[in-house]
Tab-separated table of C-alpha atoms and ligand atoms in Angstrom:
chain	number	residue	atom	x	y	z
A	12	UNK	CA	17.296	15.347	-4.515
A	13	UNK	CA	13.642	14.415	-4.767
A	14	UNK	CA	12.153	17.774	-4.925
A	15	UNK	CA	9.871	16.560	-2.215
A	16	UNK	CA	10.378	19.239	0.666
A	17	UNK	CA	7.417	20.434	2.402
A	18	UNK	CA	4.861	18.098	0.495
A	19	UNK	CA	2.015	16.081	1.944
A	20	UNK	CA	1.505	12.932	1.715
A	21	UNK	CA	-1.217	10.242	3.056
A	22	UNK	CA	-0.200	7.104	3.559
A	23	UNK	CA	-2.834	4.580	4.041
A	24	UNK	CA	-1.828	1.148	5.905
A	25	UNK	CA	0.770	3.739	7.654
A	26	UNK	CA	0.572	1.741	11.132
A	27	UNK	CA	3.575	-0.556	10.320
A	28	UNK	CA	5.462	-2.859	8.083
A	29	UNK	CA	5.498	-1.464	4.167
A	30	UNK	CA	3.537	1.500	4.923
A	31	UNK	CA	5.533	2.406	8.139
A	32	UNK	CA	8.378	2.677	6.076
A	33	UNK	CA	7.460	4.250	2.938
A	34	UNK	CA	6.379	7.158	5.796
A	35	UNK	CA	9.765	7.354	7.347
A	36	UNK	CA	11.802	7.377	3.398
A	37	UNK	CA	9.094	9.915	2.701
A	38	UNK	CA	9.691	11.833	6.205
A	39	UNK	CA	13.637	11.949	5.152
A	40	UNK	CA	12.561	14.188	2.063
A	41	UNK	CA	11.290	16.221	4.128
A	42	UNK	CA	7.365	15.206	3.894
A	43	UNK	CA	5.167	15.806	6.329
A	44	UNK	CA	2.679	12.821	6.784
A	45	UNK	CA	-1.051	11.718	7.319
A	46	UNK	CA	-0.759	8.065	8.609
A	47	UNK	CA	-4.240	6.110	8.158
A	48	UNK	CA	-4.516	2.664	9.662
A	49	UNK	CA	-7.599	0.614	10.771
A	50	UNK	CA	-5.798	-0.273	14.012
A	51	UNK	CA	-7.880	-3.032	14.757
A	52	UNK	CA	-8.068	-6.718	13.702
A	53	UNK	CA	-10.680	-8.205	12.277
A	54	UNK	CA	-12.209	-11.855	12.596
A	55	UNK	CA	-10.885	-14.792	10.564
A	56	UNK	CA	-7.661	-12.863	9.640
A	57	UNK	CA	-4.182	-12.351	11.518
A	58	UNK	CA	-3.555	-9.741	13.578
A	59	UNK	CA	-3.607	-6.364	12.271
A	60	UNK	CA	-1.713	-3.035	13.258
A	61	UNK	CA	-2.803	-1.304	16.880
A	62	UNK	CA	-3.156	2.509	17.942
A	63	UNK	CA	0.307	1.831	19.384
A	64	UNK	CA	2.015	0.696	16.177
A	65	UNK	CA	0.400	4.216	14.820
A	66	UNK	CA	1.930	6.275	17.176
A	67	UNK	CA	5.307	4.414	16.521
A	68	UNK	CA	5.244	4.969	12.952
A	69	UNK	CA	4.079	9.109	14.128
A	70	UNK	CA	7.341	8.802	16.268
A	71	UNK	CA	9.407	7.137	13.288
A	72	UNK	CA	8.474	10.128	11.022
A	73	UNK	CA	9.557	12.933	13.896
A	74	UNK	CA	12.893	11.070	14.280
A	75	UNK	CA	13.250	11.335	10.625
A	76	UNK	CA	12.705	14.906	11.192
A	77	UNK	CA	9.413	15.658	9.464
A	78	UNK	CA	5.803	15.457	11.270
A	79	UNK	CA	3.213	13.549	11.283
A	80	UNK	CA	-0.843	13.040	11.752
A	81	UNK	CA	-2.161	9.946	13.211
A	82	UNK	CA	-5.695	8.892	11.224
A	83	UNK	CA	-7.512	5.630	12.766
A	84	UNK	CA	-10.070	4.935	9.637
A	85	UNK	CA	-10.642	2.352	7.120
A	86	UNK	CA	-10.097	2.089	3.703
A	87	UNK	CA	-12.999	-0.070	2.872
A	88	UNK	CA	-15.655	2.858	3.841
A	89	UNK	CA	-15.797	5.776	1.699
A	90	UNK	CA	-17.507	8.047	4.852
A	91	UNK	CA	-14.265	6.964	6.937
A	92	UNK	CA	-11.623	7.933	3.938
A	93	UNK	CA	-13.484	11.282	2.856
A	94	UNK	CA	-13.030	11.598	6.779
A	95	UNK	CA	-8.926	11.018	6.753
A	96	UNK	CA	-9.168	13.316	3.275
A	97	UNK	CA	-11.002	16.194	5.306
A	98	UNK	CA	-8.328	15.992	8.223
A	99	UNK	CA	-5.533	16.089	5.969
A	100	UNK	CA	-6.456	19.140	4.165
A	101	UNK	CA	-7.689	20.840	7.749
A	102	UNK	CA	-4.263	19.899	9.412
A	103	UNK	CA	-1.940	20.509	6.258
A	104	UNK	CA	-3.367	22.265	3.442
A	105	UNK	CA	-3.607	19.770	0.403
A	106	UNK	CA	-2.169	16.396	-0.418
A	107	UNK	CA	0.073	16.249	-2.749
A	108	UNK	CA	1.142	12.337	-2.757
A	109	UNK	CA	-1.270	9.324	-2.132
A	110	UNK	CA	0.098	5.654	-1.220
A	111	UNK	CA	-2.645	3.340	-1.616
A	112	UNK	CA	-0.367	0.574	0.495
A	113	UNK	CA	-3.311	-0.817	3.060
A	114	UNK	CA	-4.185	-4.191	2.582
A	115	UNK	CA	-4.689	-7.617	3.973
A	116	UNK	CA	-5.131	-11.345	2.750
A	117	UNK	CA	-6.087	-14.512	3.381
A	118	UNK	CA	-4.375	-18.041	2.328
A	119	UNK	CA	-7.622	-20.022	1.092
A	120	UNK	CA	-8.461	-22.786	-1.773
A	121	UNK	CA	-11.499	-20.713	-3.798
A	122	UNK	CA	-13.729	-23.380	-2.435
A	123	UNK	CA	-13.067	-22.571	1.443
A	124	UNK	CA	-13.469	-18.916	0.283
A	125	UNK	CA	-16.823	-17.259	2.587
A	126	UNK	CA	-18.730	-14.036	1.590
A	127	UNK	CA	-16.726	-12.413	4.789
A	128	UNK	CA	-13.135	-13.279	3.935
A	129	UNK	CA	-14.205	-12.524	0.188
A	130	UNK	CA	-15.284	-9.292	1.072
A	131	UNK	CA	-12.520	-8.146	3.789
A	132	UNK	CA	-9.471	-8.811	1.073
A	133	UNK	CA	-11.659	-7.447	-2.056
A	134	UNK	CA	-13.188	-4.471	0.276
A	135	UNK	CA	-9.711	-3.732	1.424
A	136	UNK	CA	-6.621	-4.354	-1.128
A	137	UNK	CA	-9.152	-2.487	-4.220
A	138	UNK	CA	-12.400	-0.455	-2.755
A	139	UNK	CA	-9.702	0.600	-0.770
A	140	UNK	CA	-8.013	2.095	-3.201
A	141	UNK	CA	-10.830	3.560	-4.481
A	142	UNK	CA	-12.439	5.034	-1.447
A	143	UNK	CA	-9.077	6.949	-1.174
A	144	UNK	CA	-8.249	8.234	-4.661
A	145	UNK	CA	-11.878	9.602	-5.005
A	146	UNK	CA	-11.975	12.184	-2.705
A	147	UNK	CA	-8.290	13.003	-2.973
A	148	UNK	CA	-8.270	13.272	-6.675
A	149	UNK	CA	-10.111	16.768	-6.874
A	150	UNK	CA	-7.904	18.470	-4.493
A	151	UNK	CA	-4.662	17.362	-6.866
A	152	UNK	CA	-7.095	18.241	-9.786
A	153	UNK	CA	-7.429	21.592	-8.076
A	154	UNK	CA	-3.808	22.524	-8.164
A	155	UNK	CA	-3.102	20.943	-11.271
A	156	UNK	CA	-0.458	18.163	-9.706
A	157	UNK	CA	0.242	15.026	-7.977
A	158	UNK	CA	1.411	11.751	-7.531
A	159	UNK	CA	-0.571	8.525	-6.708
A	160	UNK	CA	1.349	5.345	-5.809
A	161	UNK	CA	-0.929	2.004	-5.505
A	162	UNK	CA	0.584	-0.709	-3.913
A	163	UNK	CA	-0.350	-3.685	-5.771
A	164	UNK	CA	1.306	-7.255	-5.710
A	165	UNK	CA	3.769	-8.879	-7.847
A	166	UNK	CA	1.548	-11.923	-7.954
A	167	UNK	CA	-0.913	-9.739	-9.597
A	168	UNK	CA	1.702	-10.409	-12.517
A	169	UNK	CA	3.053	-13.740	-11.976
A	170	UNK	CA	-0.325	-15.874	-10.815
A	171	UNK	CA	-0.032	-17.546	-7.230
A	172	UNK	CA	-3.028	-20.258	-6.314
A	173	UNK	CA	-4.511	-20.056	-3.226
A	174	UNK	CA	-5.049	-16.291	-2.833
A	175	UNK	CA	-7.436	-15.701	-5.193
A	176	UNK	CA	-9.726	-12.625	-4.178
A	177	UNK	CA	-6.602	-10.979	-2.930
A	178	UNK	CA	-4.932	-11.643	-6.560
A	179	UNK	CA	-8.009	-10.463	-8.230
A	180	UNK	CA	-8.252	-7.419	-5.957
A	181	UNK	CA	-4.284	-6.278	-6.999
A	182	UNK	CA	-4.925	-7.116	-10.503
A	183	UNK	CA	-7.693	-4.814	-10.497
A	184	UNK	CA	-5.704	-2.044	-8.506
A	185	UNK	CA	-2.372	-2.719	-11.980
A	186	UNK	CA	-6.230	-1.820	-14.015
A	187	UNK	CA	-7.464	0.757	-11.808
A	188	UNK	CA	-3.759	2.536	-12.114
A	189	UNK	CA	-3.831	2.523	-15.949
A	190	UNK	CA	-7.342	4.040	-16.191
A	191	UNK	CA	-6.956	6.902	-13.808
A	192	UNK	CA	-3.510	7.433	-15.388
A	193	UNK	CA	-5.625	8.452	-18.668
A	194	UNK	CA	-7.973	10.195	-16.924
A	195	UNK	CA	-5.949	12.506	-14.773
A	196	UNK	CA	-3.155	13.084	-16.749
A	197	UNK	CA	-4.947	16.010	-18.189
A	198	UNK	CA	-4.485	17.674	-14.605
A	199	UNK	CA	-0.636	16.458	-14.291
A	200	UNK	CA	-1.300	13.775	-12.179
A	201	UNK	CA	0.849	10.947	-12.006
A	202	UNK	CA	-0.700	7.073	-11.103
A	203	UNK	CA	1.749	4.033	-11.141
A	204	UNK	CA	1.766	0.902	-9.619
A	205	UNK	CA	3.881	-1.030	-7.699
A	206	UNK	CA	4.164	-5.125	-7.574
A	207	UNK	CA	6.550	-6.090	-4.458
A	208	UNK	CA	7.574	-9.625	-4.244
A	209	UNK	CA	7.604	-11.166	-1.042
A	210	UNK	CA	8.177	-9.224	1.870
A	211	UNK	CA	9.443	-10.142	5.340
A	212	UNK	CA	6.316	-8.126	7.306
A	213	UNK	CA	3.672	-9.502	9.552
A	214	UNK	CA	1.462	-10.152	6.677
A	215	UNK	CA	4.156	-12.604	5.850
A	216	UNK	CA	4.134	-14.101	8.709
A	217	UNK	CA	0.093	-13.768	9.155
A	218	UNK	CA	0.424	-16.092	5.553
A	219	UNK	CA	2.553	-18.774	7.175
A	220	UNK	CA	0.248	-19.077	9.953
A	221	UNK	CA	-3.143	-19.301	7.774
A	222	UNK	CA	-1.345	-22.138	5.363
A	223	UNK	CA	-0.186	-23.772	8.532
A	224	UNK	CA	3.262	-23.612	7.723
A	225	UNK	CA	6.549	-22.850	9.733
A	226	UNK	CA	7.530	-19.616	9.048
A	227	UNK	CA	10.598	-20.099	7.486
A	228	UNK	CA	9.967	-22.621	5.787
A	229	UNK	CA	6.939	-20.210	4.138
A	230	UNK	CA	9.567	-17.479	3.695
A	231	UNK	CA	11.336	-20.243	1.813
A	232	UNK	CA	9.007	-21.012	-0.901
A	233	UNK	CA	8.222	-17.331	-1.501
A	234	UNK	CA	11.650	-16.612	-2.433
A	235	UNK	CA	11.801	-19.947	-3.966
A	236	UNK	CA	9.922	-17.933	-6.748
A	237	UNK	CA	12.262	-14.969	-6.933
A	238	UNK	CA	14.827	-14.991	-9.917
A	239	UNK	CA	17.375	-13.482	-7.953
A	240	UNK	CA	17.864	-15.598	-4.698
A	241	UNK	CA	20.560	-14.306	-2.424
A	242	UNK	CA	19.066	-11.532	-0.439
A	243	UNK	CA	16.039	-13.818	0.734
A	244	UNK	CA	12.525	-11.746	0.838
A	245	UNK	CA	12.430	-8.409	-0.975
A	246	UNK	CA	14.149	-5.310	1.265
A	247	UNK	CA	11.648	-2.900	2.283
A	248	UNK	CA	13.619	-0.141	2.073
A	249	UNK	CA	14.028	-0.925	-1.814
A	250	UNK	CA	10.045	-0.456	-1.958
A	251	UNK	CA	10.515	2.793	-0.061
A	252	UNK	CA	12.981	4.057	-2.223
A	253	UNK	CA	10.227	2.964	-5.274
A	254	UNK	CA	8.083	4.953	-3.863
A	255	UNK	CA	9.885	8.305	-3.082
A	256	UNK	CA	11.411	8.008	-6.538
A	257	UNK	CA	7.705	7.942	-8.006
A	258	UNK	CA	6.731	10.683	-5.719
A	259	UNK	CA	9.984	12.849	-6.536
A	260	UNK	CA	10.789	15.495	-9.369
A	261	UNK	CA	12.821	12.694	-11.689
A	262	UNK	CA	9.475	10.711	-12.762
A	263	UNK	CA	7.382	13.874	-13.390
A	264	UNK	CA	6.770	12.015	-17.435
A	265	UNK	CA	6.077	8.561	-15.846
A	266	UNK	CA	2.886	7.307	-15.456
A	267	UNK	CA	0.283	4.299	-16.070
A	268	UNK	CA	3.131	2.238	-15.135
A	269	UNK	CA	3.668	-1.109	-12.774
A	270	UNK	CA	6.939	-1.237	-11.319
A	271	UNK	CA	8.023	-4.559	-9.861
A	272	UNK	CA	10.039	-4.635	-7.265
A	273	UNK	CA	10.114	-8.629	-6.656
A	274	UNK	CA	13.606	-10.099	-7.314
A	275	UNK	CA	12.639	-10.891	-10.906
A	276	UNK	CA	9.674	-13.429	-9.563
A	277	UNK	CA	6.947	-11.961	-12.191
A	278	UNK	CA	9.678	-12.448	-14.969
A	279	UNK	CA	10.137	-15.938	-14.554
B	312	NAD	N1	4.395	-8.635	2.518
B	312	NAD	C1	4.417	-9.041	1.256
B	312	NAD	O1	5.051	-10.067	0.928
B	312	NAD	C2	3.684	-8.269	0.184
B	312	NAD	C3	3.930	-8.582	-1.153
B	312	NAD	C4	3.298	-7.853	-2.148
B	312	NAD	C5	2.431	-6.838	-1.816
B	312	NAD	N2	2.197	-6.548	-0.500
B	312	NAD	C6	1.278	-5.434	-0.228
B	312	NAD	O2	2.003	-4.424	0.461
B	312	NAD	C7	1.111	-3.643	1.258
B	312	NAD	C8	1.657	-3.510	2.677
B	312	NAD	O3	1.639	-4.783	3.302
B	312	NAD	P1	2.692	-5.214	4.435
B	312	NAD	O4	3.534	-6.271	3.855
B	312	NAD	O5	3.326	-4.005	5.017
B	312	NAD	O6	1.696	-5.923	5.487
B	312	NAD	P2	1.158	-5.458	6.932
B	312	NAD	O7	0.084	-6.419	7.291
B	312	NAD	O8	2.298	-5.295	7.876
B	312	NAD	O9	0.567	-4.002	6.659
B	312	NAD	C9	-0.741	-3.784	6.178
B	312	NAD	C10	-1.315	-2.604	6.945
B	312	NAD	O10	-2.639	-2.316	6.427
B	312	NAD	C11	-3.500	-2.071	7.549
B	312	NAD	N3	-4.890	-2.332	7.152
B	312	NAD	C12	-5.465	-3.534	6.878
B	312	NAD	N4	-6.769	-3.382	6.601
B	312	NAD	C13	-7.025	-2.039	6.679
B	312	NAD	C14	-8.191	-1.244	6.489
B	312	NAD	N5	-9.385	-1.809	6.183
B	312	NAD	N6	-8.094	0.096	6.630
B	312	NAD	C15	-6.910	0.684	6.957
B	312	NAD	N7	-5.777	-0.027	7.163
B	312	NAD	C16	-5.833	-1.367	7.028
B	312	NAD	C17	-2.989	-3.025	8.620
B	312	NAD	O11	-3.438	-2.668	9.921
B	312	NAD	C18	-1.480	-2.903	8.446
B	312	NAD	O12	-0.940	-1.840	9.207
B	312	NAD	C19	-0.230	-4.338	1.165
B	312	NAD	O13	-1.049	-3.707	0.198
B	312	NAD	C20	0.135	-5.733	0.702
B	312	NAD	O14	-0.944	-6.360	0.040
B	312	NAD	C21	2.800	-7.244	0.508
């Protein structure tokens, strides 16, 4: 058992994909869930999540038999996050778990790089992370607990061309992890990291499309990368169950950490 029942969690990127799923693992325990996505796309990037994919994931978490509150707000605006914060705590109380997953990228040579695409993937994958942790950080400091999860990247770890800002961004997040570890451990608050390898979601897919590559054959030289090669892209469900084991009772003395969860790919 996790020792998760009746918790609260906010999940940000919650619309689909990753964050979808770490909801509906998380909803199993017995969580109840505040599910933040932009649902919206922005220009120069692939589609993003919709208000529909939302209510899915809302649905996903009842079926699991837990509930759930649908926040449309971005991550790169602190007014927006204090907003999903303020609902959170109005609707359930506190929050006692925080997955930093939202995030987006962009497949770019440094020198095709503009200010805009800079700023979406930097904004997003680690002012994102920020804009969440800093107003949910004094309610955990409040009560003394709690457990932050950032989603970073494996190739934060193992360096990938061609993605730079978004590299840069997840490095900082494996940085940002360690420092707040220090600094809230004081109020028994756990912050770890975790570095997926490649996944088979739409930002996949939204990668293939930006390189101008088949999708399979993109899904093919991810993997190529990963160590151990016969399950193809990294199971979701084995980030899920990352992340509820981070969240649960059995990692109370673990923090500061990066966990990678990438088919070896960083080691090699
Ligand atoms: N797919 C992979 O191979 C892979 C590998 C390593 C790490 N990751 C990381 O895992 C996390 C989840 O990604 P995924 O694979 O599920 O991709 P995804 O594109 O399916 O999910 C990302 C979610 O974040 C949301 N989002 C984007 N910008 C936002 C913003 N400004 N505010 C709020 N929400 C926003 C999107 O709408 C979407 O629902 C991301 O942080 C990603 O960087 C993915």
């Amino acid at each position: 058992m996790s020792g998760l029942e009746g918790q609260v969690a906010l999940i940000t990127g919650a619309a689909r994909g990753q964050g979808r799923s770490h909801a509906v693992h998380l909803a199993r325990q017995g969580v109840r869930i505040v599910a933040v996505d932009l649902c919206e796309s922005i220009d120069e990037f692939f589609p993003l999540a919709t208000r529909e994919d939302l209510d899915e994931t809302i649905a996903a978490v009842a079926e699991a038999g837990s509930e759930a509150i649908a926040v449309v707000g971005d991550v790169r605006s602190s007014a927006s996050m204090k907003a999903a914060v303020d609902l959170a705590v109005n609707r359930f109380g506190t929050i006692d778990v925080l997955v930093n997953n939202a995030g987006i990228i962009k497949v770019q040579a440094i020198d095709e790089f503009s200010d805009h695409t800079m700023d979406v993937v930097i904004d997003t994958c680690l002012k994102g992370v920020f804009n969440t942790t800093r107003f949910v950080a004094p309610i955990m400091k409040a009560k003394r607990s709690g457990r932050i999860i950032n989603i970073a990247s494996s190739a934060a770890i193992r360096a990938v061309g061609y993605l730079s800002p978004y590299v840069a961004a997840k490095g900082g997040v494996v940085s940002a992890t360690k420092s707040w570890a220090v600094e809230l451990a004081e109020w028994s608050i756990n912050v770890n990291a975790l570095a997926p390898g490649g996944v088979d979601t739409e930002m996949l897919s939204g990668m293939a499309g930006q390189a101008g590559i088949d999708l399979d054959e993109y899904r093919e030289r991810v993997t190529a990368r990963h160590l151990l090669q016969e399950g193809g892209c990294v199971p979701v469900e084995d980030i899920s169950a990352m992340v509820v084991y981070l969240a649960g009772e059995h990692a109370s003395v673990i923090t500061g950490q990066v966990f990678t969860v990438d088919a070896g790919m960083s080691a090699g």
